[in-house]
PDB file of C-alpha atoms in Angstrom:
ATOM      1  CA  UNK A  19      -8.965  -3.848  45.950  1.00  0.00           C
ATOM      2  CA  UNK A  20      -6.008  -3.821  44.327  1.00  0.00           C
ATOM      3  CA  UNK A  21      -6.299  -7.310  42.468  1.00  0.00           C
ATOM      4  CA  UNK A  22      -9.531  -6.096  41.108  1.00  0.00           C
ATOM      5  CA  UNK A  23      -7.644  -3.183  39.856  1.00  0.00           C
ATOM      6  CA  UNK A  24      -4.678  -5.442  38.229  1.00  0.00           C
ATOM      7  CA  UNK A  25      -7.717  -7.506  36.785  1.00  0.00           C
ATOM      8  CA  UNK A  26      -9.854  -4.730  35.829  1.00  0.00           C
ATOM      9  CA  UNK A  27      -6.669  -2.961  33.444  1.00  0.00           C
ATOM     10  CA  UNK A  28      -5.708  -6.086  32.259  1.00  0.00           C
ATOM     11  CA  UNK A  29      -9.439  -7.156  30.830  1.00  0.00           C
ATOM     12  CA  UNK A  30      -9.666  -3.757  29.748  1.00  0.00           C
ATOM     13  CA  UNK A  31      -5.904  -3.836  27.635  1.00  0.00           C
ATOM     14  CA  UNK A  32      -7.019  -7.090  26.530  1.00  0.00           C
ATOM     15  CA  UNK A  33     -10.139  -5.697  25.121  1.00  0.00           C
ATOM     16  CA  UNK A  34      -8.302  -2.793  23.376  1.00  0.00           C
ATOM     17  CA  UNK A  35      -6.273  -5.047  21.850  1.00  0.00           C
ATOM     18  CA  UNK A  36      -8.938  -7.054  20.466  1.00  0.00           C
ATOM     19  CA  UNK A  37     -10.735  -4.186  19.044  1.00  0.00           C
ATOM     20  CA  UNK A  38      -9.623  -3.895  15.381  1.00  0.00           C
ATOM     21  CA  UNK A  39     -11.026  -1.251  13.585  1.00  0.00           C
ATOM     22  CA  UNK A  40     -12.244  -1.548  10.348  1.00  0.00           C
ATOM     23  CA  UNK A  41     -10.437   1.810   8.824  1.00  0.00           C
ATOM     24  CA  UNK A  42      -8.329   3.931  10.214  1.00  0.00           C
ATOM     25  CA  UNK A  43      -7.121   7.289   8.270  1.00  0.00           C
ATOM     26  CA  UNK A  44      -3.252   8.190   8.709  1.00  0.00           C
ATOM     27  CA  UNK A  45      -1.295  10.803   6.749  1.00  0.00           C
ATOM     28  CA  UNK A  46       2.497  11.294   6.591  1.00  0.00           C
ATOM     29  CA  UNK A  47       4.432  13.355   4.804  1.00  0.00           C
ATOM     30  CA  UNK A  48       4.896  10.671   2.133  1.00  0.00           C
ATOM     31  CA  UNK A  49       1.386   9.340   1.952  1.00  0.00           C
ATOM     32  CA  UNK A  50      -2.094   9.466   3.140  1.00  0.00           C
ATOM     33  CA  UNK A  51      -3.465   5.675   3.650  1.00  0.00           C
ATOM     34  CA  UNK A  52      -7.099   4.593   4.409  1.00  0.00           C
ATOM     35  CA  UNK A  53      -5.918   1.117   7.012  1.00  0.00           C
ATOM     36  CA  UNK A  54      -8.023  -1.701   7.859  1.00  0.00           C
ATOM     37  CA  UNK A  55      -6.586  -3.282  11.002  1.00  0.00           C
ATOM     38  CA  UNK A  56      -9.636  -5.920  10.444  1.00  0.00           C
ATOM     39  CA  UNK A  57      -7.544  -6.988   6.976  1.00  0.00           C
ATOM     40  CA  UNK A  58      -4.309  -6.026   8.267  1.00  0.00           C
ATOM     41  CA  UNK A  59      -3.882  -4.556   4.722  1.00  0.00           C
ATOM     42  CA  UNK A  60      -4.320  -0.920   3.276  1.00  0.00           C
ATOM     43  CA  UNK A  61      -8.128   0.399   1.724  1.00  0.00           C
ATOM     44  CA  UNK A  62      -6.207   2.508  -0.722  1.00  0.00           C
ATOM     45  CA  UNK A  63      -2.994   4.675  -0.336  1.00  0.00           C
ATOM     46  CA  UNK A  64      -2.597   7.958  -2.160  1.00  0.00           C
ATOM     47  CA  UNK A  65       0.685   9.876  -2.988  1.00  0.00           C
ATOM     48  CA  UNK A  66       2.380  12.235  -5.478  1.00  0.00           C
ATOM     49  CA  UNK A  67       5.176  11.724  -7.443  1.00  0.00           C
ATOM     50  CA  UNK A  68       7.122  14.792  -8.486  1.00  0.00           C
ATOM     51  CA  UNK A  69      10.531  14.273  -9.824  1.00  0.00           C
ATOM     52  CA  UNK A  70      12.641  14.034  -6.758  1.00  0.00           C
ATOM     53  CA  UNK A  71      16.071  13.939  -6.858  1.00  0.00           C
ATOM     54  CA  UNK A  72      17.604   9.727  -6.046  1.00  0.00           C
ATOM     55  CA  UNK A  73      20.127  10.817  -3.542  1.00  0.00           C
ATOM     56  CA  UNK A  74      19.821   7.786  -1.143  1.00  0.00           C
ATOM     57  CA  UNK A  75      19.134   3.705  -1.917  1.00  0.00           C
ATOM     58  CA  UNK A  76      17.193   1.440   0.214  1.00  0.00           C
ATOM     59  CA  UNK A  77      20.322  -0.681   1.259  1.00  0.00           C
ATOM     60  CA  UNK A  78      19.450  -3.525   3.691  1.00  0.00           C
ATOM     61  CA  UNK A  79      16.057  -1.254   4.994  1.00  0.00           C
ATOM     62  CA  UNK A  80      13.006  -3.284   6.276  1.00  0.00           C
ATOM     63  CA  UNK A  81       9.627  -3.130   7.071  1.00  0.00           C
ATOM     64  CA  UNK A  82       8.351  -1.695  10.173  1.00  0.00           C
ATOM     65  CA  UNK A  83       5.415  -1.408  12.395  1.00  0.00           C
ATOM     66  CA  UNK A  84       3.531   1.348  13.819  1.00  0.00           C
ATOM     67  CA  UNK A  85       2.689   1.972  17.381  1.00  0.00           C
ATOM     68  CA  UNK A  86      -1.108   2.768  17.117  1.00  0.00           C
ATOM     69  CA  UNK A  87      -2.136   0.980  14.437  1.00  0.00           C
ATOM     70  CA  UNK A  88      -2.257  -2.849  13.730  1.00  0.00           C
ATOM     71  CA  UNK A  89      -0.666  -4.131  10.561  1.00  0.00           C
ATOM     72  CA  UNK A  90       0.661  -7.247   9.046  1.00  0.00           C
ATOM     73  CA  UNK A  91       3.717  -7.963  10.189  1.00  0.00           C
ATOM     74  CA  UNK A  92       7.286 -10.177   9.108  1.00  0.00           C
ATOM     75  CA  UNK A  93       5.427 -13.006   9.493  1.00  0.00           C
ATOM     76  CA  UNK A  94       2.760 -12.615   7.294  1.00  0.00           C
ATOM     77  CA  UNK A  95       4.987 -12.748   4.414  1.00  0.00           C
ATOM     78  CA  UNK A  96       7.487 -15.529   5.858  1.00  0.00           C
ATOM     79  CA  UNK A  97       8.046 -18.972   3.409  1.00  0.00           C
ATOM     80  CA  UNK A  98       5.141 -18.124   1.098  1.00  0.00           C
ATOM     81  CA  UNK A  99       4.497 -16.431  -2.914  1.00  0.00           C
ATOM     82  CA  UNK A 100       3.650 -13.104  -1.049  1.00  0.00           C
ATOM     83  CA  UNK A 101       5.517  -9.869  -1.313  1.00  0.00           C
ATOM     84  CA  UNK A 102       5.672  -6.796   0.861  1.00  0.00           C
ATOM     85  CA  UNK A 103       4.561  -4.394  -2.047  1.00  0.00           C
ATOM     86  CA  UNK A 104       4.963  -0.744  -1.866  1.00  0.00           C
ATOM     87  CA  UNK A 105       2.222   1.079  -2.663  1.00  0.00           C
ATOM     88  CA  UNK A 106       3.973   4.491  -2.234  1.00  0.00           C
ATOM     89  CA  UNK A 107       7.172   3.160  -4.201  1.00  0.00           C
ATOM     90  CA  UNK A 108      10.780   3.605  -2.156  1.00  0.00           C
ATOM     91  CA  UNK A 109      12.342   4.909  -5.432  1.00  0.00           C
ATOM     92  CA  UNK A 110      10.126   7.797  -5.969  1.00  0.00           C
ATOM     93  CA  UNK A 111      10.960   9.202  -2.575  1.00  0.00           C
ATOM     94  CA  UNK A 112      14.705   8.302  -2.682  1.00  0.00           C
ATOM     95  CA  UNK A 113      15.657  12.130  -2.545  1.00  0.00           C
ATOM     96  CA  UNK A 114      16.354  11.782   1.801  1.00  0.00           C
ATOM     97  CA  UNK A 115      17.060   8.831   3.973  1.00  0.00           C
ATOM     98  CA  UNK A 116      13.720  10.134   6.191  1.00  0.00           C
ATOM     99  CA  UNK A 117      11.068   9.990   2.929  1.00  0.00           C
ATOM    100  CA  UNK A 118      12.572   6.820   1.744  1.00  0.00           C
ATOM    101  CA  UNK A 119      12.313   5.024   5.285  1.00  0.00           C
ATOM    102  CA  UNK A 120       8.593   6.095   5.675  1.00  0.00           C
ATOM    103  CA  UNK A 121       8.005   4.474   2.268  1.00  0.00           C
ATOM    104  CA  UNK A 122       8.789   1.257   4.487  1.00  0.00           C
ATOM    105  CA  UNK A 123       6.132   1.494   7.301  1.00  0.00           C
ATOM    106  CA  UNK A 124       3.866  -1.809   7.001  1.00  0.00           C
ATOM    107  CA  UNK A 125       1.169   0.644   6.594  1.00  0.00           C
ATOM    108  CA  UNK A 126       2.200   1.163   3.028  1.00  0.00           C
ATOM    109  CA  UNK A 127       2.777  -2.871   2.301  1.00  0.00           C
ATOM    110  CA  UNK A 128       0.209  -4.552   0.201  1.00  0.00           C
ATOM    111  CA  UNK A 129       0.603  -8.451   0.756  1.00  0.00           C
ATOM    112  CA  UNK A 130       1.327  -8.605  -3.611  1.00  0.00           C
ATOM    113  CA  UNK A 131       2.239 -11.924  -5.719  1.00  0.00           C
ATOM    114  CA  UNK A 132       5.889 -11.700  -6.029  1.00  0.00           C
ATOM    115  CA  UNK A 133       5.519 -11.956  -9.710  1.00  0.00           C
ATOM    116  CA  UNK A 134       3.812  -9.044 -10.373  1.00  0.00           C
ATOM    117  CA  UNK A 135       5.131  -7.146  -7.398  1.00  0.00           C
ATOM    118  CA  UNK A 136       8.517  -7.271  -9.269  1.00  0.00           C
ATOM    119  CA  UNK A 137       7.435  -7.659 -12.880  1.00  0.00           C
ATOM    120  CA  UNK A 138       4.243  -5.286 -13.865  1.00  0.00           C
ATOM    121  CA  UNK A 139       3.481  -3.219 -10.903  1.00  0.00           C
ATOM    122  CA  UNK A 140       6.870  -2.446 -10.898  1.00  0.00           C
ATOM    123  CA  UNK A 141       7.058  -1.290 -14.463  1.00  0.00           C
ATOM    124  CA  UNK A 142       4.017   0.931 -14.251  1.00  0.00           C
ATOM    125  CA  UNK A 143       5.785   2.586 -10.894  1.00  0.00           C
ATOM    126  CA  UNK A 144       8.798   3.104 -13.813  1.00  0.00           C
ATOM    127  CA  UNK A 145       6.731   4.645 -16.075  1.00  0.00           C
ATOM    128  CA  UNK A 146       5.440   7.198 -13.426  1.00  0.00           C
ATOM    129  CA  UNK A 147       8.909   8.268 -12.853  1.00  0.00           C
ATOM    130  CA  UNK A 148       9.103   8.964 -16.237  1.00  0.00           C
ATOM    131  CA  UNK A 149       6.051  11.033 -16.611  1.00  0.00           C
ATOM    132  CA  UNK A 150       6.459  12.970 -13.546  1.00  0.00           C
ATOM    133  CA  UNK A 151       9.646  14.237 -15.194  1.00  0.00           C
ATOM    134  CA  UNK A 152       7.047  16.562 -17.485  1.00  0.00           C
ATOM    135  CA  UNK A 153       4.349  16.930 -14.869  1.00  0.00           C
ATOM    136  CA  UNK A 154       3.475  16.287 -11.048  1.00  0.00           C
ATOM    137  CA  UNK A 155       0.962  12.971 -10.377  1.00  0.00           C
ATOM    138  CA  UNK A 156      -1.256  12.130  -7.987  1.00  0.00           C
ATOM    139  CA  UNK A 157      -1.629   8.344  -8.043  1.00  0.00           C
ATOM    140  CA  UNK A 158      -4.368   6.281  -6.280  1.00  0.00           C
ATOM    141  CA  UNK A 159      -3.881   3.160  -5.332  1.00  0.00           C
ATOM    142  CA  UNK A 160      -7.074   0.935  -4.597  1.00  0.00           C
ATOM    143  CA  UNK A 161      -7.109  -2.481  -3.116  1.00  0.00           C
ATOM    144  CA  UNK A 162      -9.803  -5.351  -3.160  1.00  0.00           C
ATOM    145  CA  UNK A 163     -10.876  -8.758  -1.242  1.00  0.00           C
ATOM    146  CA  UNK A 164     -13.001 -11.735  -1.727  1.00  0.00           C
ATOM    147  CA  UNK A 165     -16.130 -11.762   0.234  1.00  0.00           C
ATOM    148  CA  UNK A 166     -15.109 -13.766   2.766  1.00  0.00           C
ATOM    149  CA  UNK A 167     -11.164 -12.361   2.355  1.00  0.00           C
ATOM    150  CA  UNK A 168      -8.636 -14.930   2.249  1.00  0.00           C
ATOM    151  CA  UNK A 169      -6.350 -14.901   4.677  1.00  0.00           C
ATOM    152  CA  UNK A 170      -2.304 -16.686   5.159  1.00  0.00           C
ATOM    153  CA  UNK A 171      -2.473 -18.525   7.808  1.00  0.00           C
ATOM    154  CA  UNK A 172      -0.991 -15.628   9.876  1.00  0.00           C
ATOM    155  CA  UNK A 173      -4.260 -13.414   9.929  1.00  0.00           C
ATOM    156  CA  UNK A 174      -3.103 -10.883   7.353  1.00  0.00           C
ATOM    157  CA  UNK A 175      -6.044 -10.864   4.169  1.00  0.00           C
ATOM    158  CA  UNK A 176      -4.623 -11.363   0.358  1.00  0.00           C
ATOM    159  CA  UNK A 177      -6.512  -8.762  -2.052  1.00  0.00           C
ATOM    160  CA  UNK A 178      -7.633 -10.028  -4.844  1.00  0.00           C
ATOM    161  CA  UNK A 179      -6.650  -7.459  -7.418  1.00  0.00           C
ATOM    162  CA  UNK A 180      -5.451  -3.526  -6.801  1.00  0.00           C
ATOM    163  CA  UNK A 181      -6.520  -0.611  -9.226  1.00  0.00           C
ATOM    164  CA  UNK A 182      -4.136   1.967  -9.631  1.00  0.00           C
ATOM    165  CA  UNK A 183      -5.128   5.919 -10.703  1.00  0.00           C
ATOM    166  CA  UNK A 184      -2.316   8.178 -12.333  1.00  0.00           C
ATOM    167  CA  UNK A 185      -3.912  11.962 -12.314  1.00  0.00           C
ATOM    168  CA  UNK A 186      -1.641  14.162 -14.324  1.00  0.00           C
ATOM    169  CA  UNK A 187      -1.913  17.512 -13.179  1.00  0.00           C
ATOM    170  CA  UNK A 188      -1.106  19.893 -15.517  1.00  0.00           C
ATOM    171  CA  UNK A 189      -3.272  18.403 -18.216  1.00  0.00           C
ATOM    172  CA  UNK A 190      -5.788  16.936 -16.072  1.00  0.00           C
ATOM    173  CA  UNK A 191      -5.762  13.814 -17.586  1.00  0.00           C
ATOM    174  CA  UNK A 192      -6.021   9.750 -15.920  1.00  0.00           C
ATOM    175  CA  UNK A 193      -4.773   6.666 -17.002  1.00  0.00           C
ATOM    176  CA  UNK A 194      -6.223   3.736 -14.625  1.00  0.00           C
ATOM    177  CA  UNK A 195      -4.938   0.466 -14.647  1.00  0.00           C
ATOM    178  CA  UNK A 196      -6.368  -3.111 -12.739  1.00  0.00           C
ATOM    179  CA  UNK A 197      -3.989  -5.987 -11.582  1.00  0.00           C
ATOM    180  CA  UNK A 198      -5.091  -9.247 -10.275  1.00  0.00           C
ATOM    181  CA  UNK A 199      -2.725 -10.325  -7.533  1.00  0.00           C
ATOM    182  CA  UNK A 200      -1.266 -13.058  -9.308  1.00  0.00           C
ATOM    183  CA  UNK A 201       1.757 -13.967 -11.727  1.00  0.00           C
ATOM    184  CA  UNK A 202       0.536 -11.551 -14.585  1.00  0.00           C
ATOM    185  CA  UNK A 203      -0.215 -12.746 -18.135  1.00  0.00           C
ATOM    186  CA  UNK A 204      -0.343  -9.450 -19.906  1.00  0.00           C
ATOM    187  CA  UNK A 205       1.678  -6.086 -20.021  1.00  0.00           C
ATOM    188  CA  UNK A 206       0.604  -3.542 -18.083  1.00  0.00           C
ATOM    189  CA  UNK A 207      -0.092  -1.315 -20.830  1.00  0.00           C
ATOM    190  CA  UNK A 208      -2.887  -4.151 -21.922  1.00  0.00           C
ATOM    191  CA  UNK A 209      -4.052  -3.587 -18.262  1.00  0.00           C
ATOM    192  CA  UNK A 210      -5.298  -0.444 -19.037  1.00  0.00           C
ATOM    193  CA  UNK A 211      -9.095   0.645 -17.980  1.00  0.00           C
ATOM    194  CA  UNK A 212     -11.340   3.514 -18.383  1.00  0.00           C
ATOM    195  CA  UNK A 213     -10.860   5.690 -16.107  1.00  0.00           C
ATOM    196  CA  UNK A 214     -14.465   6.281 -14.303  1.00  0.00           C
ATOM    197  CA  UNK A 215     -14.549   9.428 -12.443  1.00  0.00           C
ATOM    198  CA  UNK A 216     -16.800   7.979  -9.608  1.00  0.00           C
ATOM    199  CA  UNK A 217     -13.717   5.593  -9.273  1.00  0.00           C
ATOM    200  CA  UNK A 218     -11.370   8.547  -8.286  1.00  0.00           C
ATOM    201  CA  UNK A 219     -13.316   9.015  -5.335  1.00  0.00           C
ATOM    202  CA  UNK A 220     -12.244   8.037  -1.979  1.00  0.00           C
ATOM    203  CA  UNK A 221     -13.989   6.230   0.919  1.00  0.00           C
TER     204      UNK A 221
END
């Protein structure tokens, strides 16, 4: 009786942990994200950005996983072009060590090129700090696959472009932007689109 116990809980963890769900909805204080444990990437993430104070800097922080749900992990990023890409960016919640750390939760890394991770996405995230200095965001982040999604050899999919929404607030105004996840060949201000309002919506 009690083997077929042991056996029983162990097919049955086994199981569990083979059961990847296609979304999964999580909220923090920091950001709400729409996960796909399937992709091992985020749906879309959405945050605000509102002028906080820089009163701490990421130092030597890292990436880390989650208890419940199933991410990508260090290895999915090891000796390749890929970068763990904020999609809630660490510098606009730099105001306390606790907002800035949550900002690193795999949940919130998109597998980007390294090019643009550091070059135009990281501009436009700039640029929102200098906006929300006049009036709170809300910025949507959006991110798309291949049909089938390709994959590092790891498991972990690669999108194949990310749309980002800036809602200003006050003036209820958008500006919406589209990336392709590779080494970019324009400015993001040419990467400007119109800003659909069936786009805004959320899944």
């Amino acid at each position: 009786m009690r083997l077929f116990v042991i056996i029983f809980v162990f097919i049955s963890q086994t199981l569990f942990a083979q059961a990847k769900r296609e979304s999964v909805l999580v909220e923090t204080p920091v950001f709400t994200v729409m996960y796909s444990e399937t992709l091992e990437q985020p749906l879309w993430i959405k945050y605000r950005s509102t002028n906080r104070p820089t009163n701490v800097n990421r130092g030597h922080m890292n990436f880390y996983k989650e208890k419940n749900v199933h991410t990508s992990d260090d290895a999915d990023y090891k000796a390749n072009i890929w970068d763990k890409g904020h999609g809630a960016p660490a510098a606009t919640f730099s105001d306390d060590e606790v907002n800035l750390k949550q900002t690193f939760s795999y949940l919130n890394s998109i597998m980007q090129d390294q090019y643009l991770n550091r070059g135009e996405w990281r501009f436009l995230e700039e640029q929102e700090r200098k906006w929300d200095d006049e009036e709170p965001l809300t910025v949507i982040i959006k991110t798309y696959f291949d049909n089938p999604a390709k994959r590092v050899p790891t498991g972990a999919a690669i999108p194949s472009h990310m749309e980002k929404h800036i809602h200003f607030e006050k003036s209820n105004k958008w500006k919406c932007y589209v990336f392709l996840n590779e080494k970019p060949k324009f400015k993001f201000t040419e990467l400007e689109m119109l800003c659909s309002p069936e786009k805004h919506k959320l899944n």
